[in-house]
mmCIF file of C-alpha atoms in Angstrom:
data_model
loop_
_atom_site.group_PDB
_atom_site.id
_atom_site.type_symbol
_atom_site.label_atom_id
_atom_site.label_comp_id
_atom_site.label_asym_id
_atom_site.label_seq_id
_atom_site.Cartn_x
_atom_site.Cartn_y
_atom_site.Cartn_z
ATOM 1 C CA MET A 1 -20.225 -55.768 -109.042
ATOM 2 C CA GLN A 2 -20.935 -53.489 -106.235
ATOM 3 C CA ASP A 3 -18.997 -51.551 -103.766
ATOM 4 C CA PRO A 4 -19.439 -52.700 -100.384
ATOM 5 C CA LEU A 5 -18.582 -48.883 -99.018
ATOM 6 C CA ASP A 6 -21.899 -48.070 -100.584
ATOM 7 C CA ASN A 7 -23.997 -50.007 -98.863
ATOM 8 C CA VAL A 8 -22.858 -48.650 -95.480
ATOM 9 C CA SER A 9 -23.275 -45.085 -97.145
ATOM 10 C CA ALA A 10 -26.812 -45.694 -97.626
ATOM 11 C CA VAL A 11 -27.458 -46.419 -93.941
ATOM 12 C CA PRO A 12 -29.095 -43.323 -92.554
ATOM 13 C CA PRO A 13 -28.243 -41.619 -89.785
ATOM 14 C CA ALA A 14 -29.891 -42.463 -85.858
ATOM 15 C CA ASP A 15 -31.815 -39.935 -84.975
ATOM 16 C CA PRO A 16 -30.486 -38.632 -81.608
ATOM 17 C CA VAL A 17 -33.808 -37.127 -80.458
ATOM 18 C CA SER A 18 -35.313 -40.781 -80.888
ATOM 19 C CA SER A 19 -32.175 -42.704 -80.047
ATOM 20 C CA PRO A 20 -33.064 -44.288 -76.091
ATOM 21 C CA VAL A 21 -29.615 -44.059 -74.932
ATOM 22 C CA THR A 22 -29.166 -40.693 -75.579
ATOM 23 C CA ALA A 23 -32.426 -39.521 -74.229
ATOM 24 C CA ALA A 24 -31.293 -41.315 -71.100
ATOM 25 C CA GLN A 25 -27.893 -39.917 -70.666
ATOM 26 C CA THR A 26 -29.196 -36.584 -71.416
ATOM 27 C CA ALA A 27 -31.420 -36.938 -68.409
ATOM 28 C CA SER A 28 -28.935 -38.275 -66.570
ATOM 29 C CA ALA A 29 -26.405 -35.157 -67.237
ATOM 30 C CA SER A 30 -29.983 -32.960 -66.807
ATOM 31 C CA GLY A 31 -30.206 -34.749 -63.175
ATOM 32 C CA TRP A 32 -26.983 -34.136 -62.292
ATOM 33 C CA GLU A 33 -26.456 -30.522 -63.252
ATOM 34 C CA ARG A 34 -29.745 -29.973 -61.147
ATOM 35 C CA LYS A 35 -28.326 -31.612 -58.094
ATOM 36 C CA VAL A 36 -25.527 -29.151 -58.074
ATOM 37 C CA LEU A 37 -26.983 -25.982 -58.640
ATOM 38 C CA GLU A 38 -29.109 -27.169 -55.594
ATOM 39 C CA GLN A 39 -25.935 -28.011 -53.484
ATOM 40 C CA LEU A 40 -24.470 -24.304 -54.472
ATOM 41 C CA ALA A 41 -27.942 -22.642 -53.790
ATOM 42 C CA PHE A 42 -27.854 -24.441 -50.168
ATOM 43 C CA ALA A 43 -24.410 -23.573 -49.265
ATOM 44 C CA THR A 44 -24.699 -20.231 -50.550
ATOM 45 C CA LEU A 45 -27.818 -19.971 -47.930
ATOM 46 C CA ARG A 46 -25.928 -21.656 -45.194
ATOM 47 C CA GLU A 47 -22.919 -18.877 -45.295
ATOM 48 C CA GLN A 48 -25.440 -16.422 -45.322
ATOM 49 C CA GLN A 49 -27.377 -17.773 -42.092
ATOM 50 C CA THR A 50 -23.708 -17.979 -40.845
ATOM 51 C CA ALA A 51 -22.643 -14.316 -41.659
ATOM 52 C CA ARG A 52 -26.210 -13.368 -40.419
ATOM 53 C CA ARG A 53 -25.893 -14.689 -37.038
ATOM 54 C CA TRP A 54 -22.221 -13.622 -36.468
ATOM 55 C CA LYS A 55 -23.109 -10.201 -37.172
ATOM 56 C CA VAL A 56 -26.306 -10.356 -34.404
ATOM 57 C CA GLY A 57 -23.617 -12.103 -32.138
ATOM 58 C CA LEU A 58 -21.350 -9.637 -32.354
ATOM 59 C CA ARG A 59 -23.932 -6.574 -32.240
ATOM 60 C CA LEU A 60 -24.986 -8.272 -28.740
ATOM 61 C CA ALA A 61 -21.454 -8.626 -27.239
ATOM 62 C CA TRP A 62 -20.956 -4.677 -28.287
ATOM 63 C CA LEU A 63 -24.580 -3.950 -26.549
ATOM 64 C CA VAL A 64 -23.085 -5.924 -23.540
ATOM 65 C CA LEU A 65 -19.857 -4.402 -23.899
ATOM 66 C CA LEU A 66 -21.725 -0.906 -23.686
ATOM 67 C CA ALA A 67 -23.810 -1.912 -20.323
ATOM 68 C CA VAL A 68 -20.847 -3.110 -18.814
ATOM 69 C CA VAL A 69 -19.052 0.579 -19.709
ATOM 70 C CA PHE A 70 -21.917 2.708 -18.701
ATOM 71 C CA TRP A 71 -22.028 0.162 -15.240
ATOM 72 C CA GLN A 72 -18.924 0.577 -14.347
ATOM 73 C CA ALA A 73 -18.030 3.864 -15.687
ATOM 74 C CA PHE A 74 -20.201 5.307 -12.210
ATOM 75 C CA SER A 75 -19.511 2.580 -9.876
ATOM 76 C CA TYR A 76 -17.324 2.439 -7.378
ATOM 77 C CA THR A 77 -16.674 0.786 -3.821
ATOM 78 C CA THR A 78 -19.499 1.006 -1.894
ATOM 79 C CA PRO A 79 -19.311 0.115 1.737
ATOM 80 C CA THR A 80 -19.654 -3.635 2.750
ATOM 81 C CA ILE A 81 -21.639 -2.337 5.933
ATOM 82 C CA ASN A 82 -24.427 0.083 6.784
ATOM 83 C CA PRO A 83 -22.123 2.994 6.736
ATOM 84 C CA SER A 84 -24.428 4.841 9.589
ATOM 85 C CA LEU A 85 -23.041 2.202 11.902
ATOM 86 C CA PRO A 86 -19.695 2.576 13.906
ATOM 87 C CA HIS A 87 -16.519 1.064 11.504
ATOM 88 C CA THR A 88 -12.955 1.734 10.515
ATOM 89 C CA ALA A 89 -12.528 3.384 7.494
ATOM 90 C CA MET A 90 -9.678 2.394 4.895
ATOM 91 C CA VAL A 91 -8.023 3.682 1.891
ATOM 92 C CA SER A 92 -5.435 1.753 0.037
ATOM 93 C CA ILE A 93 -2.561 3.537 -1.445
ATOM 94 C CA ARG A 94 -0.644 0.657 -3.323
ATOM 95 C CA GLY A 95 1.967 0.950 -6.503
ATOM 96 C CA GLU A 96 3.802 3.447 -7.944
ATOM 97 C CA ILE A 97 2.404 6.932 -6.907
ATOM 98 C CA GLY A 98 1.835 9.271 -9.966
ATOM 99 C CA SER A 99 -0.546 11.189 -11.706
ATOM 100 C CA GLU A 100 -2.503 8.562 -13.410
ATOM 101 C CA GLY A 101 -3.959 5.576 -11.646
ATOM 102 C CA GLU A 102 -5.246 4.363 -8.306
ATOM 103 C CA GLY A 103 -2.562 6.053 -6.859
ATOM 104 C CA SER A 104 -3.039 9.346 -7.989
ATOM 105 C CA ALA A 105 -3.688 12.613 -5.637
ATOM 106 C CA GLU A 106 -7.200 12.760 -7.375
ATOM 107 C CA ASN A 107 -8.259 9.170 -6.303
ATOM 108 C CA VAL A 108 -6.726 9.119 -2.764
ATOM 109 C CA MET A 109 -8.006 12.180 -1.873
ATOM 110 C CA ALA A 110 -11.522 11.965 -2.621
ATOM 111 C CA SER A 111 -11.436 8.538 -0.934
ATOM 112 C CA MET A 112 -10.087 9.868 1.777
ATOM 113 C CA ARG A 113 -13.130 12.628 1.824
ATOM 114 C CA ASN A 114 -15.576 10.256 1.775
ATOM 115 C CA ALA A 115 -14.131 8.071 4.373
ATOM 116 C CA LEU A 116 -14.220 11.304 7.071
ATOM 117 C CA GLU A 117 -17.375 12.650 5.886
ATOM 118 C CA ASP A 118 -19.505 9.654 6.910
ATOM 119 C CA SER A 119 -20.586 10.233 10.031
ATOM 120 C CA GLY A 120 -19.841 6.041 11.011
ATOM 121 C CA SER A 121 -16.418 6.652 10.573
ATOM 122 C CA GLN A 122 -14.080 6.565 14.106
ATOM 123 C CA ALA A 123 -10.794 6.739 12.003
ATOM 124 C CA LEU A 124 -9.388 6.353 8.726
ATOM 125 C CA VAL A 125 -6.277 4.097 7.802
ATOM 126 C CA LEU A 126 -3.958 4.190 4.696
ATOM 127 C CA LEU A 127 -3.521 1.089 3.964
ATOM 128 C CA ILE A 128 0.335 1.531 2.312
ATOM 129 C CA ASN A 129 2.300 -1.029 0.071
ATOM 130 C CA SER A 130 4.150 1.456 -2.168
ATOM 131 C CA PRO A 131 7.607 1.812 -3.377
ATOM 132 C CA GLY A 132 7.253 5.862 -3.811
ATOM 133 C CA GLY A 133 6.943 7.918 -7.107
ATOM 134 C CA SER A 134 6.064 11.301 -7.465
ATOM 135 C CA PRO A 135 7.264 13.900 -4.440
ATOM 136 C CA VAL A 136 4.467 16.363 -5.905
ATOM 137 C CA GLN A 137 1.268 13.819 -5.931
ATOM 138 C CA ALA A 138 3.007 12.636 -2.532
ATOM 139 C CA GLY A 139 2.705 16.611 -1.166
ATOM 140 C CA LEU A 140 -0.502 17.234 -1.846
ATOM 141 C CA ILE A 141 -1.735 13.816 -0.481
ATOM 142 C CA ASN A 142 -0.064 14.988 2.700
ATOM 143 C CA ASP A 143 -0.813 18.597 2.554
ATOM 144 C CA GLU A 144 -4.410 17.023 2.167
ATOM 145 C CA ILE A 145 -4.325 14.618 5.226
ATOM 146 C CA HIS A 146 -3.102 18.036 7.749
ATOM 147 C CA ARG A 147 -6.505 19.632 6.235
ATOM 148 C CA LEU A 148 -8.780 16.487 7.148
ATOM 149 C CA LYS A 149 -7.513 15.766 10.357
ATOM 150 C CA VAL A 150 -8.542 19.279 11.550
ATOM 151 C CA LEU A 151 -11.681 19.615 9.660
ATOM 152 C CA HIS A 152 -12.941 16.488 10.917
ATOM 153 C CA LYS A 153 -11.435 15.575 14.295
ATOM 154 C CA LYS A 154 -10.806 11.994 13.624
ATOM 155 C CA PRO A 155 -7.355 10.573 13.919
ATOM 156 C CA ILE A 156 -5.700 9.003 10.387
ATOM 157 C CA TYR A 157 -3.253 6.501 10.960
ATOM 158 C CA ALA A 158 -1.201 4.658 8.355
ATOM 159 C CA VAL A 159 -0.766 0.753 8.271
ATOM 160 C CA VAL A 160 1.908 -0.510 6.413
ATOM 161 C CA GLU A 161 2.284 -3.645 4.238
ATOM 162 C CA GLU A 162 5.610 -5.020 2.310
ATOM 163 C CA SER A 163 7.185 -1.333 1.540
ATOM 164 C CA CYS A 164 6.268 2.058 2.403
ATOM 165 C CA ALA A 165 9.176 3.978 0.843
ATOM 166 C CA SER A 166 10.129 7.315 -0.517
ATOM 167 C CA ALA A 167 7.016 9.191 -1.498
ATOM 168 C CA ALA A 168 5.117 6.536 0.047
ATOM 169 C CA TYR A 169 6.468 7.632 3.582
ATOM 170 C CA TYR A 170 6.388 10.967 2.156
ATOM 171 C CA ILE A 171 2.512 10.277 2.865
ATOM 172 C CA ALA A 172 2.675 8.324 5.890
ATOM 173 C CA ALA A 173 4.600 11.031 8.091
ATOM 174 C CA ALA A 174 1.496 13.279 7.746
ATOM 175 C CA THR A 175 -0.439 10.513 10.123
ATOM 176 C CA ASP A 176 -1.292 10.403 13.554
ATOM 177 C CA LYS A 177 0.612 7.170 14.139
ATOM 178 C CA ILE A 178 1.972 4.707 11.518
ATOM 179 C CA TYR A 179 2.163 0.923 12.013
ATOM 180 C CA VAL A 180 4.553 -1.704 10.355
ATOM 181 C CA ASP A 181 4.962 -5.276 10.275
ATOM 182 C CA LYS A 182 8.287 -6.310 11.352
ATOM 183 C CA ALA A 183 9.761 -7.135 7.945
ATOM 184 C CA SER A 184 8.099 -4.220 6.270
ATOM 185 C CA ILE A 185 10.303 -2.195 4.204
ATOM 186 C CA VAL A 186 10.310 2.072 5.591
ATOM 187 C CA GLY A 187 12.425 4.788 4.656
ATOM 188 C CA SER A 188 14.307 5.719 1.523
ATOM 189 C CA ILE A 189 14.007 9.365 2.333
ATOM 190 C CA GLY A 190 15.730 11.205 -0.600
ATOM 191 C CA VAL A 191 15.080 12.118 -3.941
ATOM 192 C CA LEU A 192 16.618 10.870 -7.403
ATOM 193 C CA MET A 193 16.608 12.217 -10.905
ATOM 194 C CA ASP A 194 17.980 9.487 -13.408
ATOM 195 C CA GLY A 195 18.628 9.072 -16.950
ATOM 196 C CA PHE A 196 21.690 7.769 -19.474
ATOM 197 C CA GLY A 197 24.219 9.172 -21.437
ATOM 198 C CA PHE A 198 25.210 7.768 -24.810
ATOM 199 C CA THR A 199 27.657 10.651 -26.065
ATOM 200 C CA GLY A 200 30.725 8.493 -25.762
ATOM 201 C CA LEU A 201 28.978 5.295 -27.596
ATOM 202 C CA MET A 202 28.285 7.765 -30.526
ATOM 203 C CA ASP A 203 31.684 9.240 -31.138
ATOM 204 C CA LYS A 204 32.950 6.012 -31.392
ATOM 205 C CA LEU A 205 29.898 4.815 -33.860
ATOM 206 C CA GLY A 206 30.417 7.967 -35.588
ATOM 207 C CA ILE A 207 26.963 9.478 -35.126
ATOM 208 C CA GLU A 208 26.055 13.287 -34.778
ATOM 209 C CA ARG A 209 23.549 14.286 -32.723
ATOM 210 C CA ARG A 210 21.413 16.907 -34.591
ATOM 211 C CA LEU A 211 19.414 19.169 -31.879
ATOM 212 C CA MET A 212 18.054 22.285 -32.381
ATOM 213 C CA THR A 213 17.152 24.387 -29.202
ATOM 214 C CA ALA A 214 15.911 28.117 -28.419
ATOM 215 C CA GLY A 215 17.708 28.617 -25.314
ATOM 216 C CA ALA A 216 21.180 27.233 -24.171
ATOM 217 C CA ASN A 217 19.598 24.737 -21.507
ATOM 218 C CA LYS A 218 16.870 23.379 -22.964
ATOM 219 C CA GLY A 219 18.511 20.552 -24.262
ATOM 220 C CA PHE A 220 20.397 19.724 -20.992
ATOM 221 C CA LEU A 221 18.329 16.187 -20.158
ATOM 222 C CA ASP A 222 18.846 14.886 -23.763
ATOM 223 C CA PRO A 223 20.556 11.498 -23.178
ATOM 224 C CA PHE A 224 22.248 11.856 -26.626
ATOM 225 C CA SER A 225 24.010 15.183 -25.434
ATOM 226 C CA PRO A 226 26.607 15.933 -23.259
ATOM 227 C CA GLN A 227 25.932 17.516 -20.163
ATOM 228 C CA THR A 228 27.854 20.670 -18.572
ATOM 229 C CA GLU A 229 29.110 21.360 -14.903
ATOM 230 C CA ALA A 230 26.624 24.353 -14.787
ATOM 231 C CA GLN A 231 23.669 21.753 -15.881
ATOM 232 C CA ARG A 232 24.813 19.593 -13.146
ATOM 233 C CA LYS A 233 24.808 21.959 -10.183
ATOM 234 C CA HIS A 234 21.657 23.365 -11.443
ATOM 235 C CA ALA A 235 19.966 19.683 -11.354
ATOM 236 C CA GLN A 236 21.592 19.216 -8.127
ATOM 237 C CA ALA A 237 20.653 21.956 -6.519
ATOM 238 C CA MET A 238 16.734 21.193 -7.680
ATOM 239 C CA LEU A 239 17.371 17.826 -5.819
ATOM 240 C CA ASP A 240 18.944 19.020 -2.640
ATOM 241 C CA GLN A 241 15.818 21.376 -2.041
ATOM 242 C CA ILE A 242 13.190 18.946 -2.814
ATOM 243 C CA HIS A 243 15.291 16.331 -0.480
ATOM 244 C CA ALA A 244 15.108 19.390 1.888
ATOM 245 C CA GLN A 245 11.622 19.580 1.829
ATOM 246 C CA PHE A 246 10.849 16.036 2.333
ATOM 247 C CA ILE A 247 13.190 15.875 5.366
ATOM 248 C CA ASP A 248 11.238 18.725 6.882
ATOM 249 C CA VAL A 249 7.918 17.138 6.660
ATOM 250 C CA VAL A 250 9.179 14.135 8.511
ATOM 251 C CA ARG A 251 10.491 16.332 11.296
ATOM 252 C CA LYS A 252 7.287 17.888 11.381
ATOM 253 C CA GLY A 253 5.054 14.788 11.313
ATOM 254 C CA ARG A 254 6.702 12.326 13.543
ATOM 255 C CA GLY A 255 8.180 15.235 15.813
ATOM 256 C CA GLU A 256 10.232 14.439 19.145
ATOM 257 C CA ARG A 257 9.890 10.311 18.373
ATOM 258 C CA LEU A 258 12.634 10.974 15.560
ATOM 259 C CA LYS A 259 15.500 9.523 16.924
ATOM 260 C CA GLU A 260 17.956 10.988 14.091
ATOM 261 C CA THR A 261 20.830 9.532 12.685
ATOM 262 C CA PRO A 262 23.082 10.867 9.985
ATOM 263 C CA GLU A 263 22.060 7.727 7.435
ATOM 264 C CA MET A 264 18.202 8.398 8.423
ATOM 265 C CA PHE A 265 17.784 10.944 5.245
ATOM 266 C CA SER A 266 20.907 9.614 3.007
ATOM 267 C CA GLY A 267 17.815 7.491 0.922
ATOM 268 C CA LEU A 268 18.814 4.238 2.798
ATOM 269 C CA PHE A 269 15.444 2.038 3.762
ATOM 270 C CA TRP A 270 15.361 0.055 7.003
ATOM 271 C CA SER A 271 12.826 -3.310 8.182
ATOM 272 C CA GLY A 272 9.606 -2.419 9.948
ATOM 273 C CA GLN A 273 11.262 -3.352 13.362
ATOM 274 C CA GLN A 274 14.146 -0.703 12.860
ATOM 275 C CA ALA A 275 12.231 1.623 11.698
ATOM 276 C CA VAL A 276 10.111 1.467 15.477
ATOM 277 C CA ASP A 277 13.415 1.560 16.751
ATOM 278 C CA MET A 278 14.339 5.071 15.285
ATOM 279 C CA GLY A 279 11.063 6.545 15.275
ATOM 280 C CA LEU A 280 10.223 6.132 11.723
ATOM 281 C CA ALA A 281 7.404 3.994 12.845
ATOM 282 C CA ASP A 282 5.392 3.814 16.282
ATOM 283 C CA ALA A 283 4.501 0.134 16.834
ATOM 284 C CA LEU A 284 3.682 -3.332 15.196
ATOM 285 C CA GLY A 285 0.783 -3.865 13.834
ATOM 286 C CA SER A 286 -1.527 -4.800 11.124
ATOM 287 C CA LEU A 287 -4.928 -3.206 9.376
ATOM 288 C CA ASP A 288 -7.685 -5.426 11.878
ATOM 289 C CA GLY A 289 -5.286 -4.958 14.725
ATOM 290 C CA VAL A 290 -5.884 -1.085 14.682
ATOM 291 C CA ALA A 291 -9.366 -1.672 13.632
ATOM 292 C CA ARG A 292 -9.845 -3.759 16.578
ATOM 293 C CA ASP A 293 -6.940 -2.696 19.305
ATOM 294 C CA VAL A 294 -6.405 1.221 18.426
ATOM 295 C CA VAL A 295 -10.191 2.412 16.906
ATOM 296 C CA LYS A 296 -12.004 0.382 18.590
ATOM 297 C CA ALA A 297 -14.063 -0.423 15.565
ATOM 298 C CA PRO A 298 -13.423 -3.993 14.284
ATOM 299 C CA GLU A 299 -15.726 -3.541 11.300
ATOM 300 C CA VAL A 300 -13.243 -2.459 8.292
ATOM 301 C CA VAL A 301 -14.895 -0.595 5.436
ATOM 302 C CA ASP A 302 -12.910 -0.091 2.179
ATOM 303 C CA TYR A 303 -13.213 3.653 0.266
ATOM 304 C CA SER A 304 -10.623 3.380 -2.282
ATOM 305 C CA ARG A 305 -11.605 3.924 -5.472
ATOM 306 C CA HIS A 306 -10.181 1.628 -7.515
ATOM 307 C CA GLU A 307 -10.291 1.265 -11.695
ATOM 308 C CA ASN A 308 -13.603 -0.098 -13.008
ATOM 309 C CA VAL A 309 -13.551 -3.395 -15.561
ATOM 310 C CA ALA A 310 -14.299 -1.479 -18.279
ATOM 311 C CA GLU A 311 -11.219 0.273 -17.896
ATOM 312 C CA ARG A 312 -8.849 -2.763 -17.702
ATOM 313 C CA LEU A 313 -10.981 -4.425 -20.310
ATOM 314 C CA ALA A 314 -10.588 -1.704 -22.868
ATOM 315 C CA LYS A 315 -6.509 -1.398 -21.747
ATOM 316 C CA ARG A 316 -6.120 -4.635 -22.420
ATOM 317 C CA PHE A 317 -8.000 -5.556 -25.581
ATOM 318 C CA GLY A 318 -6.796 -2.208 -27.148
ATOM 319 C CA ALA A 319 -10.163 -1.579 -27.806
ATOM 320 C CA ALA A 320 -9.363 2.567 -28.611
ATOM 321 C CA VAL A 321 -13.220 2.834 -28.756
ATOM 322 C CA GLY A 322 -14.171 1.859 -25.758
ATOM 323 C CA GLU A 323 -11.466 3.737 -24.244
ATOM 324 C CA GLY A 324 -12.562 6.957 -25.413
ATOM 325 C CA ALA A 325 -15.964 6.296 -24.175
ATOM 326 C CA VAL A 326 -14.795 5.522 -20.865
ATOM 327 C CA HIS A 327 -12.336 8.627 -20.842
ATOM 328 C CA ALA A 328 -15.317 10.759 -21.736
ATOM 329 C CA LEU A 329 -17.312 9.352 -19.242
ATOM 330 C CA ARG A 330 -15.199 10.009 -16.264
ATOM 331 C CA LEU A 331 -15.012 13.558 -17.844
ATOM 332 C CA GLY A 332 -18.290 14.232 -17.359
ATOM 333 C CA ALA A 333 -18.653 12.431 -14.302
ATOM 334 C CA THR A 334 -15.798 13.971 -12.313
ATOM 335 C CA VAL A 335 -14.597 17.835 -12.180
ATOM 336 C CA ARG A 336 -11.126 18.097 -12.906
#
C-alpha cells in the first residue's frame, strides 16, 4: 500500500519565475519603489529650489539695506524751499543734551552754522524742547551762539515748546530773545550729581566690598564704598562752581530784563507765563508766530541734523555689521 505522503513529496515545486502571480507581485513592488524614489527626488529638488530662492532673497535684501545705508549716511535734512529766497532758519534741540545723538553740541553747532551761512536766512530760531543735560555740551553751544551772532550779524531767537530746563535754558540764555508758551516749563537753574550708596545694606547682608585703588580718592564715587566728609565737600565745591558759571551765563544773557529773586537760581522751574514775568523769557510766542511777526519771513526752513534711517534700523535690529559700517562712513564724512 502506497503512503499518501509519497505523492505529496513527488509534486515538483512551482517555479517562482514562471508563476504569473509572483511576477505580478514583483512588478507591483518595483513600481511602488520607483514612485517612492521619484517622490524623494522631487522633494529634494523642491527643497534645493526653496533654499536657492531664500539665498537669493537674502542677498537682495542685504543689497537694498546697503544701498539705504550709503544713501542715508550722506543725506541730511535739506531746505524745503529755494534757500536763496528770504526765510526763517530753524534748528531744533529736542531731548537730552549730551555728547551723543541729535542734542549734541557737534550736531547743533553744525546746524546753526549751515543756517546762518545761507544768504536767504533772515534769522535763526532755536526750537527747544529739552529737560536739560550736560553742562559741557550746553556751554559749547552757548559760546558758539555768541560767536555766530557777531560773525553773521543775524538775530538768534529761542522758541520753547514743552520745556526749556537746566542745560536747555543755559543754551537759550545766549539768544537775543526767548519766546515761550504760557504753559511751558522754564528754569531749573541748578546743577546736580546723583548716585546711590549701598554700604548699609551690604553690612546687613554681610557682603564685603573689595576695591583696590591707586590714589586715596580714586573710588569716592563708587556706590559700594563709604563717602568721606572730605570727598563730599570736594564734590559740593565743584557743583557750586559750575552753578556759579550757570548763573553768570544767565545774568549776562538776560541783562537788565532779569528780575532776580532768592529762588531764581535755586533749581526751581516755572510756567512760561511766570518766566515772562520774572524776566527769564521775553514774551509768549510760537515758531510760526515769531517767523511771521518778528522775523518777517514766514517761510521756515529746518536745518536740523537728524539721525538717519540707516542708523535707527541698525540700532533697532541689532545689526552690528550695519551699525559699524554707518559709523565708519560717518567718521569718513566728518571731521572730529
